[in-house]
Amino acid sequence: MPDLLAAALDYAARGWPVFMLARSKRPVANCPPCTDAGPDHDRDACDCLTCHGFYAATTDPDRVAAIVAAVPTGQLALRTGARSGAVVVDVDPAHGGRDTMNVLIGRGLLPPTAYVVTGSGGWHLYYRHPGDPVPCSQGKPGQGLGPGVDVKADGGYVVLPPSLHPRTGRPYRWTPGRVMEEMPPALVTECRPTPPAPPPTTPHTPTSTRAAGGISFPDRLLAAHLHAVTTAAEGTRRTTLYGAARGVARMVAADAISRDDAIAALTTAGRAAEQTDRDIRAAIRGGFHAEGLAA
Ligand SMILES: [Zn+2]
Ligand SMILES: [Zn+2]
């Protein structure tokens, strides 16, 4: 067993709140009173050495010693985020993390910094916490930095060297000679949840629509069809345009929009989606025909 206690005290002395995970790499189970405690229980103030996962993390040397003694075969862990001033980019090559990391490096999002080689052959890249909250991406599919790359920040933790990986038995190791760098602003932005998409806009204005045939908000319906076209992924644009043409054709049939306005709006949207005029005409003709209209 590596000397977890000496390492834990070193981390604590530099201001990093540490705690122990169970051997499984998961937080130690709460004691019965903490398990039964209601939502008003103050996890930060709780005196238990190993309850509430990272809430038990501390920089107090006596408590650190007691925590390590309480879970001697577990893994030493760091509470990430503002408390430690550390944001960790967790790269897992088993899930495509190496490719994602190389893309992120190419975009300038991951400048050289202090890092750990994990016991399972991944990497933990350590950056300075920017001050404003940075959420964790862990456990939220599609919210990481890409396949196999997660962010551990406020509300998270990482296993620290010299812990042994429970499956491989290999230690987590610091790569020597590296200094923890600032997070590039673009990386901070990337770590924050994406703001909601702006409301759909109609590329072709003005187009006059009118409520008719059971269509109460024809302008919104038209905007939604056109928005689908202008935001369609490459490779799906032609079929999306065809689908939009069918939808707009139904609006024409319901007399909610004129045929000429419908074709003009679809043409503008198709051009915005980088379709050729020939393909646009074909999609509109096909879509209109499918709905029983001439185009
Ligand atoms: Zn407890
Ligand atoms: Zn408690």
mmCIF file of C-alpha atoms and ligand atoms in Angstrom:
data_model
loop_
_atom_site.group_PDB
_atom_site.id
_atom_site.type_symbol
_atom_site.label_atom_id
_atom_site.label_comp_id
_atom_site.label_asym_id
_atom_site.label_seq_id
_atom_site.Cartn_x
_atom_site.Cartn_y
_atom_site.Cartn_z
ATOM 1 C CA MET A 1 0.000 0.000 0.000
ATOM 2 C CA PRO A 2 1.504 3.364 -0.981
ATOM 3 C CA ASP A 3 1.872 5.947 1.728
ATOM 4 C CA LEU A 4 -1.499 7.586 1.352
ATOM 5 C CA LEU A 5 -1.258 9.386 4.651
ATOM 6 C CA ALA A 6 1.950 11.284 3.806
ATOM 7 C CA ALA A 7 0.505 12.220 0.422
ATOM 8 C CA ALA A 8 -2.839 13.228 1.945
ATOM 9 C CA LEU A 9 -1.115 15.512 4.451
ATOM 10 C CA ASP A 10 0.962 17.076 1.653
ATOM 11 C CA TYR A 11 -2.148 17.854 -0.380
ATOM 12 C CA ALA A 12 -3.944 19.250 2.665
ATOM 13 C CA ALA A 13 -0.949 21.451 3.511
ATOM 14 C CA ARG A 14 -1.186 23.054 0.095
ATOM 15 C CA GLY A 15 -4.882 23.755 0.649
ATOM 16 C CA TRP A 16 -6.427 20.824 -1.191
ATOM 17 C CA PRO A 17 -9.397 19.275 0.667
ATOM 18 C CA VAL A 18 -8.991 15.503 0.535
ATOM 19 C CA PHE A 19 -11.123 12.547 1.583
ATOM 20 C CA MET A 20 -11.176 8.793 1.135
ATOM 21 C CA LEU A 21 -13.252 6.761 -1.289
ATOM 22 C CA ALA A 22 -14.126 3.142 -0.671
ATOM 23 C CA ARG A 23 -11.994 0.578 -2.486
ATOM 24 C CA SER A 24 -14.570 0.547 -5.269
ATOM 25 C CA LYS A 25 -13.697 4.201 -6.192
ATOM 26 C CA ARG A 26 -17.160 5.127 -4.958
ATOM 27 C CA PRO A 27 -17.884 7.246 -1.903
ATOM 28 C CA VAL A 28 -18.048 5.365 1.384
ATOM 29 C CA ALA A 29 -21.630 4.641 2.443
ATOM 30 C CA ASN A 30 -23.178 7.072 4.918
ATOM 31 C CA CYS A 31 -23.573 6.040 8.550
ATOM 32 C CA PRO A 32 -27.182 5.218 9.559
ATOM 33 C CA PRO A 33 -27.922 8.583 11.218
ATOM 34 C CA CYS A 34 -26.656 10.475 8.142
ATOM 35 C CA THR A 35 -28.590 8.127 5.864
ATOM 36 C CA ASP A 36 -31.763 8.893 7.784
ATOM 37 C CA ALA A 37 -31.056 12.611 8.141
ATOM 38 C CA GLY A 38 -33.511 14.828 6.330
ATOM 39 C CA PRO A 39 -32.795 17.424 3.678
ATOM 40 C CA ASP A 40 -31.939 20.004 6.351
ATOM 41 C CA HIS A 41 -28.836 18.033 7.412
ATOM 42 C CA ASP A 42 -25.800 20.251 6.756
ATOM 43 C CA ARG A 43 -23.421 17.988 4.859
ATOM 44 C CA ASP A 44 -20.598 20.554 4.941
ATOM 45 C CA ALA A 45 -20.837 20.878 8.717
ATOM 46 C CA CYS A 46 -21.331 17.133 9.383
ATOM 47 C CA ASP A 47 -18.665 15.756 11.726
ATOM 48 C CA CYS A 48 -18.560 12.247 10.275
ATOM 49 C CA LEU A 49 -15.216 11.311 8.761
ATOM 50 C CA THR A 50 -16.495 9.456 5.725
ATOM 51 C CA CYS A 51 -20.148 10.433 5.170
ATOM 52 C CA HIS A 52 -21.514 12.489 2.232
ATOM 53 C CA GLY A 53 -18.697 11.781 -0.240
ATOM 54 C CA PHE A 54 -16.653 14.865 -1.052
ATOM 55 C CA TYR A 55 -18.410 16.892 1.661
ATOM 56 C CA ALA A 56 -16.117 15.069 4.100
ATOM 57 C CA ALA A 57 -13.044 16.477 2.362
ATOM 58 C CA THR A 58 -10.862 18.600 4.615
ATOM 59 C CA THR A 59 -7.505 20.327 4.872
ATOM 60 C CA ASP A 60 -7.297 19.875 8.654
ATOM 61 C CA PRO A 61 -4.295 17.562 9.249
ATOM 62 C CA ASP A 62 -5.814 15.765 12.242
ATOM 63 C CA ARG A 63 -9.022 15.055 10.375
ATOM 64 C CA VAL A 64 -7.077 13.991 7.287
ATOM 65 C CA ALA A 65 -5.140 11.483 9.416
ATOM 66 C CA ALA A 66 -8.364 10.166 10.957
ATOM 67 C CA ILE A 67 -10.067 9.838 7.545
ATOM 68 C CA VAL A 68 -7.142 7.909 6.040
ATOM 69 C CA ALA A 69 -7.058 5.658 9.109
ATOM 70 C CA ALA A 70 -10.795 5.017 8.769
ATOM 71 C CA VAL A 71 -10.545 3.762 5.143
ATOM 72 C CA PRO A 72 -6.959 2.503 4.857
ATOM 73 C CA THR A 73 -7.567 0.411 1.723
ATOM 74 C CA GLY A 74 -9.577 3.049 -0.122
ATOM 75 C CA GLN A 75 -8.532 5.698 -2.587
ATOM 76 C CA LEU A 76 -7.395 9.166 -1.728
ATOM 77 C CA ALA A 77 -9.551 11.750 -3.494
ATOM 78 C CA LEU A 78 -9.654 15.482 -4.072
ATOM 79 C CA ARG A 79 -12.765 17.634 -3.836
ATOM 80 C CA THR A 80 -12.583 19.534 -7.133
ATOM 81 C CA GLY A 81 -14.013 22.959 -7.829
ATOM 82 C CA ALA A 82 -13.762 26.233 -5.960
ATOM 83 C CA ARG A 83 -12.866 24.568 -2.632
ATOM 84 C CA SER A 84 -9.579 23.232 -4.008
ATOM 85 C CA GLY A 85 -9.195 25.727 -6.845
ATOM 86 C CA ALA A 86 -8.837 22.815 -9.255
ATOM 87 C CA VAL A 87 -10.795 21.876 -12.358
ATOM 88 C CA VAL A 88 -9.856 18.469 -13.735
ATOM 89 C CA VAL A 89 -10.336 17.384 -17.330
ATOM 90 C CA ASP A 90 -10.741 13.604 -17.151
ATOM 91 C CA VAL A 91 -9.654 11.812 -20.325
ATOM 92 C CA ASP A 92 -10.708 8.174 -20.675
ATOM 93 C CA PRO A 93 -9.087 6.530 -23.721
ATOM 94 C CA ALA A 94 -11.365 3.500 -23.338
ATOM 95 C CA HIS A 95 -14.272 5.690 -24.448
ATOM 96 C CA GLY A 96 -12.653 7.670 -27.248
ATOM 97 C CA GLY A 97 -11.063 10.233 -24.953
ATOM 98 C CA ARG A 98 -7.712 10.309 -26.743
ATOM 99 C CA ASP A 99 -9.241 11.464 -30.042
ATOM 100 C CA THR A 100 -11.436 14.008 -28.263
ATOM 101 C CA MET A 101 -8.417 15.309 -26.337
ATOM 102 C CA ASN A 102 -6.435 15.757 -29.552
ATOM 103 C CA VAL A 103 -9.297 17.727 -31.096
ATOM 104 C CA LEU A 104 -9.517 19.907 -27.970
ATOM 105 C CA ILE A 105 -5.745 20.456 -28.008
ATOM 106 C CA GLY A 106 -6.001 21.435 -31.679
ATOM 107 C CA ARG A 107 -8.642 24.004 -30.749
ATOM 108 C CA GLY A 108 -6.346 25.474 -28.086
ATOM 109 C CA LEU A 109 -8.641 24.408 -25.229
ATOM 110 C CA LEU A 110 -6.133 22.220 -23.374
ATOM 111 C CA PRO A 111 -2.794 24.007 -22.960
ATOM 112 C CA PRO A 112 0.024 22.018 -21.305
ATOM 113 C CA THR A 113 -0.538 21.813 -17.551
ATOM 114 C CA ALA A 114 -0.031 19.553 -14.542
ATOM 115 C CA TYR A 115 -1.461 16.086 -15.131
ATOM 116 C CA VAL A 116 -1.873 12.662 -13.625
ATOM 117 C CA VAL A 117 -1.617 9.371 -15.484
ATOM 118 C CA THR A 118 -4.464 7.359 -13.992
ATOM 119 C CA GLY A 119 -4.288 3.767 -12.855
ATOM 120 C CA SER A 120 -6.377 2.752 -15.873
ATOM 121 C CA GLY A 121 -4.211 4.508 -18.474
ATOM 122 C CA GLY A 122 -6.192 7.740 -18.735
ATOM 123 C CA TRP A 123 -5.204 11.295 -17.907
ATOM 124 C CA HIS A 124 -6.369 13.895 -15.405
ATOM 125 C CA LEU A 125 -5.466 17.400 -16.608
ATOM 126 C CA TYR A 126 -5.429 19.929 -13.759
ATOM 127 C CA TYR A 127 -6.337 23.580 -14.349
ATOM 128 C CA ARG A 128 -6.868 26.492 -11.989
ATOM 129 C CA HIS A 129 -10.498 27.089 -11.095
ATOM 130 C CA PRO A 130 -11.579 30.434 -12.624
ATOM 131 C CA GLY A 131 -13.584 31.580 -9.543
ATOM 132 C CA ASP A 132 -17.057 31.552 -11.058
ATOM 133 C CA PRO A 133 -18.764 28.160 -10.765
ATOM 134 C CA VAL A 134 -17.788 25.438 -13.221
ATOM 135 C CA PRO A 135 -20.211 22.497 -13.279
ATOM 136 C CA CYS A 136 -19.232 18.842 -13.527
ATOM 137 C CA SER A 137 -20.149 17.071 -16.722
ATOM 138 C CA GLN A 138 -19.916 13.607 -15.221
ATOM 139 C CA GLY A 139 -22.925 11.377 -15.688
ATOM 140 C CA LYS A 140 -24.642 13.713 -18.106
ATOM 141 C CA PRO A 141 -24.311 12.229 -21.587
ATOM 142 C CA GLY A 142 -23.516 14.799 -24.208
ATOM 143 C CA GLN A 143 -22.497 17.389 -21.645
ATOM 144 C CA GLY A 144 -18.835 16.532 -21.420
ATOM 145 C CA LEU A 145 -16.227 18.009 -23.719
ATOM 146 C CA GLY A 146 -16.782 15.121 -26.131
ATOM 147 C CA PRO A 147 -16.670 11.317 -26.091
ATOM 148 C CA GLY A 148 -14.493 10.061 -23.245
ATOM 149 C CA VAL A 149 -13.700 13.496 -21.811
ATOM 150 C CA ASP A 150 -15.429 14.699 -18.645
ATOM 151 C CA VAL A 151 -15.009 17.744 -16.458
ATOM 152 C CA LYS A 152 -14.676 17.410 -12.681
ATOM 153 C CA ALA A 153 -15.213 20.754 -11.009
ATOM 154 C CA ASP A 154 -17.725 22.151 -8.499
ATOM 155 C CA GLY A 155 -19.608 19.272 -6.928
ATOM 156 C CA GLY A 156 -17.105 16.653 -8.055
ATOM 157 C CA TYR A 157 -13.973 14.760 -7.099
ATOM 158 C CA VAL A 158 -11.072 12.845 -8.608
ATOM 159 C CA VAL A 159 -8.853 10.046 -7.342
ATOM 160 C CA LEU A 160 -5.413 11.354 -6.375
ATOM 161 C CA PRO A 161 -1.949 9.776 -6.589
ATOM 162 C CA PRO A 162 -0.585 7.569 -5.164
ATOM 163 C CA SER A 163 -3.905 5.655 -4.962
ATOM 164 C CA LEU A 164 -4.062 2.306 -6.711
ATOM 165 C CA HIS A 165 -6.725 1.701 -9.340
ATOM 166 C CA PRO A 166 -9.072 -0.958 -7.920
ATOM 167 C CA ARG A 167 -9.257 -2.939 -11.177
ATOM 168 C CA THR A 168 -5.709 -2.697 -12.563
ATOM 169 C CA GLY A 169 -3.863 -2.352 -9.257
ATOM 170 C CA ARG A 170 -1.708 0.324 -10.919
ATOM 171 C CA PRO A 171 -1.019 3.640 -9.178
ATOM 172 C CA TYR A 172 -2.180 7.097 -10.207
ATOM 173 C CA ARG A 173 1.005 9.079 -10.921
ATOM 174 C CA TRP A 174 1.846 12.772 -11.269
ATOM 175 C CA THR A 175 3.915 13.602 -14.320
ATOM 176 C CA PRO A 176 6.919 15.465 -12.935
ATOM 177 C CA GLY A 177 7.873 19.040 -13.790
ATOM 178 C CA ARG A 178 4.399 20.277 -14.664
ATOM 179 C CA VAL A 179 2.712 23.381 -13.263
ATOM 180 C CA MET A 180 -1.058 23.843 -12.993
ATOM 181 C CA GLU A 181 -2.113 26.438 -15.554
ATOM 182 C CA GLU A 182 -5.083 28.763 -15.865
ATOM 183 C CA MET A 183 -8.118 27.494 -17.748
ATOM 184 C CA PRO A 184 -8.280 29.211 -21.140
ATOM 185 C CA PRO A 185 -11.494 31.316 -21.284
ATOM 186 C CA ALA A 186 -12.681 29.174 -24.203
ATOM 187 C CA LEU A 187 -12.372 26.064 -22.031
ATOM 188 C CA VAL A 188 -14.381 27.735 -19.255
ATOM 189 C CA THR A 189 -17.081 28.546 -21.798
ATOM 190 C CA GLU A 190 -17.021 24.982 -23.113
ATOM 191 C CA CYS A 191 -17.508 23.605 -19.582
ATOM 192 C CA ARG A 192 -20.643 25.622 -18.948
ATOM 193 C CA PRO A 193 -24.068 24.434 -20.071
ATOM 194 C CA THR A 194 -25.018 25.616 -23.542
ATOM 195 C CA PRO A 195 -27.502 28.468 -23.417
ATOM 196 C CA PRO A 196 -30.860 27.726 -25.017
ATOM 197 C CA ALA A 197 -30.885 28.085 -28.776
ATOM 198 C CA PRO A 198 -32.174 31.440 -30.027
ATOM 199 C CA PRO A 199 -35.779 31.387 -31.197
ATOM 200 C CA PRO A 200 -36.165 30.301 -34.801
ATOM 201 C CA THR A 201 -36.026 33.140 -37.253
ATOM 202 C CA THR A 202 -37.516 33.239 -40.673
ATOM 203 C CA PRO A 203 -34.725 33.793 -43.187
ATOM 204 C CA HIS A 204 -37.141 35.073 -45.776
ATOM 205 C CA THR A 205 -38.970 38.208 -44.698
ATOM 206 C CA PRO A 206 -41.508 39.489 -45.128
ATOM 207 C CA THR A 207 -43.659 36.470 -45.765
ATOM 208 C CA SER A 208 -47.314 36.924 -45.112
ATOM 209 C CA THR A 209 -49.167 34.098 -43.471
ATOM 210 C CA ARG A 210 -52.667 33.910 -42.106
ATOM 211 C CA ALA A 211 -54.427 31.671 -39.621
ATOM 212 C CA ALA A 212 -56.401 29.176 -41.674
ATOM 213 C CA GLY A 213 -57.409 25.552 -41.932
ATOM 214 C CA GLY A 214 -56.820 24.831 -38.251
ATOM 215 C CA ILE A 215 -53.334 26.435 -38.293
ATOM 216 C CA SER A 216 -53.445 29.007 -35.509
ATOM 217 C CA PHE A 217 -49.881 30.298 -35.693
ATOM 218 C CA PRO A 218 -48.815 29.910 -39.317
ATOM 219 C CA ASP A 219 -45.837 32.266 -38.910
ATOM 220 C CA ARG A 220 -44.413 30.067 -36.140
ATOM 221 C CA LEU A 221 -45.117 26.891 -38.064
ATOM 222 C CA LEU A 222 -43.396 28.277 -41.142
ATOM 223 C CA ALA A 223 -40.452 29.478 -39.038
ATOM 224 C CA ALA A 224 -40.116 26.022 -37.479
ATOM 225 C CA HIS A 225 -40.045 24.333 -40.908
ATOM 226 C CA LEU A 226 -37.446 26.780 -42.205
ATOM 227 C CA HIS A 227 -35.399 26.590 -39.017
ATOM 228 C CA ALA A 228 -35.204 22.801 -39.442
ATOM 229 C CA VAL A 229 -33.718 23.330 -42.900
ATOM 230 C CA THR A 230 -31.162 25.981 -41.960
ATOM 231 C CA THR A 231 -29.937 24.017 -38.936
ATOM 232 C CA ALA A 232 -29.982 20.515 -40.449
ATOM 233 C CA ALA A 233 -26.722 18.600 -40.210
ATOM 234 C CA GLU A 234 -24.747 18.211 -43.397
ATOM 235 C CA GLY A 235 -25.873 15.059 -45.155
ATOM 236 C CA THR A 236 -29.452 15.443 -43.909
ATOM 237 C CA ARG A 237 -30.194 18.833 -45.480
ATOM 238 C CA ARG A 238 -31.741 17.602 -48.681
ATOM 239 C CA THR A 239 -34.202 15.277 -46.931
ATOM 240 C CA THR A 240 -34.922 17.951 -44.320
ATOM 241 C CA LEU A 241 -35.698 20.421 -47.095
ATOM 242 C CA TYR A 242 -38.004 17.870 -48.713
ATOM 243 C CA GLY A 243 -39.783 17.332 -45.374
ATOM 244 C CA ALA A 244 -40.108 21.091 -44.877
ATOM 245 C CA ALA A 245 -41.485 21.436 -48.407
ATOM 246 C CA ARG A 246 -44.183 18.897 -47.571
ATOM 247 C CA GLY A 247 -45.033 20.740 -44.365
ATOM 248 C CA VAL A 248 -45.179 24.114 -46.093
ATOM 249 C CA ALA A 249 -47.214 22.566 -48.913
ATOM 250 C CA ARG A 250 -49.813 21.549 -46.332
ATOM 251 C CA MET A 251 -49.878 25.183 -45.211
ATOM 252 C CA VAL A 252 -50.477 26.245 -48.810
ATOM 253 C CA ALA A 253 -53.259 23.677 -49.127
ATOM 254 C CA ALA A 254 -54.826 25.089 -45.933
ATOM 255 C CA ASP A 255 -54.568 28.577 -47.449
ATOM 256 C CA ALA A 256 -52.308 29.746 -44.590
ATOM 257 C CA ILE A 257 -49.660 30.990 -47.018
ATOM 258 C CA SER A 258 -49.565 31.731 -50.724
ATOM 259 C CA ARG A 259 -47.860 29.278 -53.048
ATOM 260 C CA ASP A 260 -45.373 31.920 -54.251
ATOM 261 C CA ASP A 261 -44.450 33.018 -50.731
ATOM 262 C CA ALA A 262 -44.034 29.375 -49.708
ATOM 263 C CA ILE A 263 -41.655 28.633 -52.587
ATOM 264 C CA ALA A 264 -39.698 31.850 -51.981
ATOM 265 C CA ALA A 265 -39.301 31.068 -48.256
ATOM 266 C CA LEU A 266 -38.210 27.475 -48.921
ATOM 267 C CA THR A 267 -35.755 28.618 -51.587
ATOM 268 C CA THR A 268 -34.145 31.125 -49.232
ATOM 269 C CA ALA A 269 -33.882 28.498 -46.482
ATOM 270 C CA GLY A 270 -32.455 25.947 -48.923
ATOM 271 C CA ARG A 271 -29.787 28.413 -50.090
ATOM 272 C CA ALA A 272 -28.933 29.192 -46.463
ATOM 273 C CA ALA A 273 -28.415 25.425 -46.040
ATOM 274 C CA GLU A 274 -26.043 25.479 -49.037
ATOM 275 C CA GLN A 275 -28.289 23.522 -51.375
ATOM 276 C CA THR A 276 -28.078 24.156 -55.110
ATOM 277 C CA ASP A 277 -31.043 25.877 -56.748
ATOM 278 C CA ARG A 278 -31.563 22.725 -58.776
ATOM 279 C CA ASP A 279 -31.787 20.532 -55.662
ATOM 280 C CA ILE A 280 -34.019 23.110 -53.978
ATOM 281 C CA ARG A 281 -36.431 23.124 -56.930
ATOM 282 C CA ALA A 282 -36.479 19.321 -56.957
ATOM 283 C CA ALA A 283 -37.145 19.121 -53.199
ATOM 284 C CA ILE A 284 -39.962 21.675 -53.391
ATOM 285 C CA ARG A 285 -41.511 20.017 -56.446
ATOM 286 C CA GLY A 286 -41.295 16.590 -54.776
ATOM 287 C CA GLY A 287 -42.674 17.840 -51.471
ATOM 288 C CA PHE A 288 -45.536 19.741 -53.100
ATOM 289 C CA HIS A 289 -46.429 16.779 -55.320
ATOM 290 C CA ALA A 290 -46.454 14.469 -52.306
ATOM 291 C CA GLU A 291 -49.070 16.756 -50.748
ATOM 292 C CA GLY A 292 -51.127 16.882 -53.964
ATOM 293 C CA LEU A 293 -49.997 20.355 -55.071
ATOM 294 C CA ALA A 294 -48.308 21.519 -58.254
ATOM 295 C CA ALA A 295 -45.105 23.507 -57.831
HETATM 296 ZN ZN ZN B 1 -22.485 10.118 9.236
HETATM 297 ZN ZN ZN B 2 -23.832 13.626 8.138
#
